[in-house]
Short mmCIF file of C-alpha atoms in Angstrom, two decimals:
data_model
loop_
_atom_site.label_atom_id
_atom_site.label_comp_id
_atom_site.label_asym_id
_atom_site.label_seq_id
_atom_site.Cartn_x
_atom_site.Cartn_y
_atom_site.Cartn_z
CA UNK A 1 -6.29 40.17 5.28
CA UNK A 2 -3.56 38.99 2.93
CA UNK A 3 -3.49 36.21 0.40
CA UNK A 4 -2.21 32.93 1.92
CA UNK A 5 1.14 31.65 0.66
CA UNK A 6 1.18 28.10 -0.64
CA UNK A 7 4.12 25.80 -1.15
CA UNK A 8 4.91 24.62 -4.63
CA UNK A 9 3.92 20.98 -5.08
CA UNK A 10 6.53 18.82 -6.76
CA UNK A 11 5.84 15.66 -8.72
CA UNK A 12 6.54 12.43 -6.81
CA UNK A 13 6.90 8.95 -8.28
CA UNK A 14 5.76 5.57 -6.97
CA UNK A 15 7.26 2.12 -7.45
CA UNK A 16 4.97 1.42 -10.42
CA UNK A 17 6.33 4.46 -12.28
CA UNK A 18 10.05 3.80 -11.93
CA UNK A 19 12.02 1.16 -13.79
CA UNK A 20 15.64 0.32 -13.09
CA UNK A 21 17.58 -0.70 -16.16
CA UNK A 22 21.19 -1.86 -16.33
CA UNK A 23 23.59 0.85 -17.38
CA UNK A 24 27.11 1.01 -18.74
CA UNK A 25 28.61 1.89 -15.33
CA UNK A 26 29.06 -0.81 -12.71
CA UNK A 27 29.53 -0.02 -9.03
CA UNK A 28 30.85 -2.76 -6.81
CA UNK A 29 28.87 -3.33 -3.60
CA UNK A 30 31.96 -2.68 -1.46
CA UNK A 31 32.15 0.81 -2.99
CA UNK A 32 28.64 1.75 -1.86
CA UNK A 33 27.45 3.19 1.41
CA UNK A 34 23.86 2.76 2.58
CA UNK A 35 24.33 4.47 5.96
CA UNK A 36 21.30 6.41 7.14
CA UNK A 37 21.32 8.97 9.96
CA UNK A 38 18.44 10.13 12.15
CA UNK A 39 19.14 12.69 14.86
CA UNK A 40 22.75 11.61 15.33
CA UNK A 41 22.00 7.87 15.17
CA UNK A 42 23.61 6.21 12.15
CA UNK A 43 22.21 2.95 10.82
CA UNK A 44 24.15 0.76 8.42
CA UNK A 45 20.88 -0.60 7.05
CA UNK A 46 18.47 2.20 6.11
CA UNK A 47 15.46 0.43 7.57
CA UNK A 48 13.21 1.34 10.49
CA UNK A 49 10.97 -1.43 11.82
CA UNK A 50 7.39 -0.35 12.47
CA UNK A 51 6.09 0.24 16.00
CA UNK A 52 3.26 -2.25 15.46
CA UNK A 53 2.62 -5.03 17.96
CA UNK A 54 2.48 -7.59 15.16
CA UNK A 55 5.95 -6.52 13.99
CA UNK A 56 8.19 -5.28 16.80
CA UNK A 57 9.01 -7.43 19.80
CA UNK A 58 12.17 -7.28 21.94
CA UNK A 59 13.64 -10.19 19.94
CA UNK A 60 12.83 -8.49 16.63
CA UNK A 61 14.29 -5.17 17.84
CA UNK A 62 17.49 -6.90 18.91
CA UNK A 63 17.75 -8.74 15.59
CA UNK A 64 17.18 -5.52 13.62
CA UNK A 65 19.89 -3.81 15.66
CA UNK A 66 22.31 -6.64 14.90
CA UNK A 67 21.61 -6.20 11.19
CA UNK A 68 22.23 -2.45 11.33
CA UNK A 69 18.60 -1.31 11.34
CA UNK A 70 16.35 0.03 14.07
CA UNK A 71 13.03 -1.28 15.32
CA UNK A 72 10.58 0.92 17.18
CA UNK A 73 8.60 -0.94 19.83
CA UNK A 74 5.12 0.17 20.90
CA UNK A 75 5.47 0.61 24.67
CA UNK A 76 1.70 1.04 24.94
CA UNK A 77 0.95 -2.25 23.18
CA UNK A 78 0.78 -5.90 24.19
CA UNK A 79 4.50 -6.09 25.01
CA UNK A 80 3.99 -3.99 28.15
CA UNK A 81 0.57 -5.31 29.15
CA UNK A 82 1.22 -9.06 29.37
CA UNK A 83 3.96 -11.34 30.66
CA UNK A 84 3.60 -13.45 27.52
CA UNK A 85 2.45 -11.11 24.74
CA UNK A 86 2.81 -13.82 22.09
CA UNK A 87 -0.21 -15.62 23.57
CA UNK A 88 -2.31 -12.49 23.12
CA UNK A 89 -1.06 -11.93 19.57
CA UNK A 90 -1.88 -15.57 18.74
CA UNK A 91 -5.38 -15.08 20.12
CA UNK A 92 -5.88 -12.04 17.87
CA UNK A 93 -4.51 -13.84 14.80
CA UNK A 94 -6.65 -16.93 15.36
CA UNK A 95 -9.87 -14.96 15.98
CA UNK A 96 -12.69 -15.08 13.48
CA UNK A 97 -13.63 -11.95 11.61
CA UNK A 98 -16.79 -11.69 13.70
CA UNK A 99 -15.01 -11.91 17.07
CA UNK A 100 -11.73 -10.08 16.45
CA UNK A 101 -13.02 -6.62 17.41
CA UNK A 102 -14.10 -7.82 20.86
CA UNK A 103 -10.81 -9.63 21.38
CA UNK A 104 -8.81 -6.53 20.40
CA UNK A 105 -10.84 -4.44 22.83
CA UNK A 106 -10.23 -6.97 25.61
CA UNK A 107 -6.49 -7.29 24.89
CA UNK A 108 -5.88 -3.53 24.77
CA UNK A 109 -8.03 -2.73 27.79
CA UNK A 110 -5.49 -4.37 30.12
CA UNK A 111 -3.37 -1.76 31.94
CA UNK A 112 0.19 -0.97 30.91
CA UNK A 113 2.51 -2.45 33.52
CA UNK A 114 5.47 -0.18 34.31
CA UNK A 115 7.68 -3.12 35.33
CA UNK A 116 7.20 -4.68 31.89
CA UNK A 117 8.39 -1.50 30.16
CA UNK A 118 11.80 -1.82 31.82
CA UNK A 119 11.81 -5.58 31.34
CA UNK A 120 11.23 -5.29 27.58
CA UNK A 121 13.97 -2.67 27.23
CA UNK A 122 16.34 -4.99 29.14
CA UNK A 123 15.43 -7.86 26.80
CA UNK A 124 16.54 -5.78 23.83
#
């Protein structure tokens, strides 16, 4: 049995450890390029919207696309379980701390409706 090979760990920095200070060189915004590519898809805004029900809806995904970003919608979430998912999200948000677990279980126990998957994609 041989000795396992390990990868070298490199130091990483967080936001609290990095400071941006003005320098002597100025770059005009029109000279910059923030394009970001993922598997052949190029985004002009290097932002991916999270696939969380509280974040990504068809309207949000469409807006992100118009701004050059990309939203990922959870097709196993409330968007594909209910005709009006906003009502369910409101119910979750307005729930007390004591009752929210039961409400989440109820909301996510509804079956995924195949017709709503296509409908949400069409809305985008």
